[in-house]
Structure formats: structure tokens, C-alpha cells
Amino acid sequence: MKKELLIRRSILAWFRKNKRDLPWRKTGDPYAVWLSEIMLQQTRVETVIPYYNRFLKAYPTVHHLAGANEDHVLKLWEGLGYYRRALNLHQTAKIVAKDYEGVFPGTVDELQALPGIGRYTAGAIASIAFGVRAPVLDGNVKRVLSRLYAVKERIDRSDVLKRLWQIAGELVSPRSPGNFNQGIMELGARICLPQNPLCGGCPVKQCCEAFLHHCPQNFPVQKAKKTLPHYEVVAAAIYKRGRFLLGKRPPGGMLGGLWEFPGGKVEAGETHEQALKREIMEEMGIGIEIGEHVLTVDHGYSHYTVSIHLYRCSHIDGRPRALYHSEIKWTPKSQFNRYSFPAANIKFFEHL
DNA sequence: GAATCGTGGAT
DNA sequence: TATCCAAGATT
């Protein structure tokens, strides 16, 4: 039997017996499949499950989501990370509700034209929800294929990616594309692990060049990762008459749409006090007096790490304006739970 | 093509 | 403790 056909059948058979009972596998609703795929981007299955369930309960259909308030959507996304996904999700819901009358398109090209849906996600939705024979190539599939075919070149090379998409397209089952795609991803997530793969339980080990050469750990070949820069950041808990001055971060950038205590990076040669007064003047046009240091939180973002030093502050002069944020608001602590905050800010709450 | 964009669990 | 990295998309 041809290698590709053997791989296809073996993975389908393995998946049929070993697939996890995940909430998005109980439905064929394209809306639910789409939601799960967006949430699963760069995010672990176990992390997504509770978010997915809460989200679907709050917005059972694309129409509910299309009519939702953005702060509410971001609140349901709070803690999931990559918040632009939530904003794109909201945008796509509006487009589907309006331009498609609430019915998701079923082709890869139409799906990929929607905000937040790239080649992987379009293939996943088309194959899983619509039975289209479209391949997927995520981190799992890249790893599985790079081992099956002993790909010795770096997998971030465009020519290598092109070849992997080509292979994935040949492997995907014409009759059960959704099951095959989920199967090869599940194989990568549970058997063909990045470190110490469980080759003994692998249904395709006899087809796997890396296994046959006893070197699965050599694949995939990744590019070297650079160490993340670290910054010192100051933030202000500006308090007046029972309320804190919060800002909503502008869309498009880091943590876009989330609320925060204002502040910013400490520049070279600055004291914390100097940096905080400068930042608050730049961002809100007001003068402040710096009070006690509340606490310092160490936090890692996607491409840098920070130590955020929070200070209690009082408003001295000027009327606050949203010079940086899209919106600012004096907010009592009792209402913080209505807004979505970055994880690092949430660590502040119990100390205020 | 290389940067940007979060978070928390595993090792 | 430090590092890795997970069902990627966008610019």
C-alpha cells in the first residue's frame, strides 16, 4: 500500500478509538467550530474548554455575538491572551450576520477572507464543519510531518512550509477530512510530543523515517530563539473619592481594548517617580503626587518581560484626558469585574 | 521575512 | 528557576 494511504487510514483508525471527548466535538455548528478554532490558536485545549463553554452560553449564535458589547466580549476573553482574536471574532460575527445572513461560508477562500481566519483556521473550519477536503498545517501537523518525512531543513523556510502544505493536502482523507485533520493534530498533541515522543503508541511509527532512524527528537528543526528583553515599568493607582482612574488601551496594539492602570516604561536614567509623573502627564495630561509603593509584579508577555511597580497616587492638577487611551474612566473597585484587564493588572487588585 | 501579539502549564 | 511552547494571524 502506498505510504500516504497507509498513514491516512492508520491515523483515522487511531483517532476513532482515541479521540478525546471535547465540547466542540459534540456539534457540527460552524459557529461553534469557528469559535473553538479561534480560541485554540496558540492555546492549549485544557485552557480553552471553560472559556469555550462560557462564551457559547453567553452568545449561543453568531447573531448574539454580532450584537454584543465589545467590553462584554473582551470580558469573556479575559485571561486567554492574544486579545486581538476577540476583537476579530466580534468583527467576523458582524460580517457573517450582515453579509452572510448569519450563515457561515463553507469554502476555504471565503473563510480566509474573514478577520482572524488564516490558512490553518480556514482549512480547519472547512474540513470539520463542512466536510471540505482541505488540509491543515498547525504546530502539531508540522511536527508529525517533519518526523514522518525526516525533514532536515528548518521548518520556518517558505519552501519547506510549501512542501508540508503539499503533503498535508495529499494525506487528508477525501471522505473524512475533518476527522483526519483532527486526528493528525491529536496525534501530535498526545503521542508525537515535542520532547520525549511516545513512539511506542504511535499508529504510524512503521512509516516514520525519524522513528526508523531512532531520532524523532531531531525534528522539527526550529530556528534559534532569542532571549526576551526585560523592562522596568511603573503604573499608577490614581485614587480619588472611592474611584481609580483607569484607561482603555487603544485597539490594534498590545492588549488592545483592555482596561489598565496607566503608566509606562522607565527610561534610562529615570527614577520611578520621574517616569511615572512623565507617563501620566503624557497619557492623561494631569499632574500627580506619588504615594506608597503598593507592589511589584513580574510578568512575561509574548515578546518581552516586565517588572511592573505599582504606586498609589493622588490627582493634583489638570482634568484627565484620553491622550493615549481610547477612553478613560474613574471606576470604583466594586466595578472592576465589569471590565477586562491584562493578567498582570489583575494581580494588583487584592492589594488595593 | 521577521516582528508582533498573552498566558499558564510542563519540564 | 528558567525555558519552552500551544489547534496562528497580521503587518
PDB file of C-alpha atoms (C1' of nucleotides) in Angstrom, chain B:
ATOM      1  C1'  DG B   1      10.784  37.507   6.028  1.00  0.00           C
ATOM      2  C1'  DA B   2      10.780  38.963  10.503  1.00  0.00           C
ATOM      3  C1'  DA B   3       8.150  41.128  14.373  1.00  0.00           C
ATOM      4  C1'  DT B   4       4.318  41.466  16.916  1.00  0.00           C
ATOM      5  C1'  DC B   5       0.869  39.621  19.819  1.00  0.00           C
ATOM      6  C1'  DG B   6      -0.545  36.628  26.172  1.00  0.00           C
ATOM      7  C1'  DT B   7      -0.860  33.286  29.184  1.00  0.00           C
ATOM      8  C1'  DG B   8      -0.030  29.488  32.207  1.00  0.00           C
ATOM      9  C1'  DG B   9       1.337  24.613  32.436  1.00  0.00           C
ATOM     10  C1'  DA B  10       5.033  21.310  31.862  1.00  0.00           C
ATOM     11  C1'  DT B  11       9.705  20.065  32.440  1.00  0.00           C
TER      12       DT B  11
END
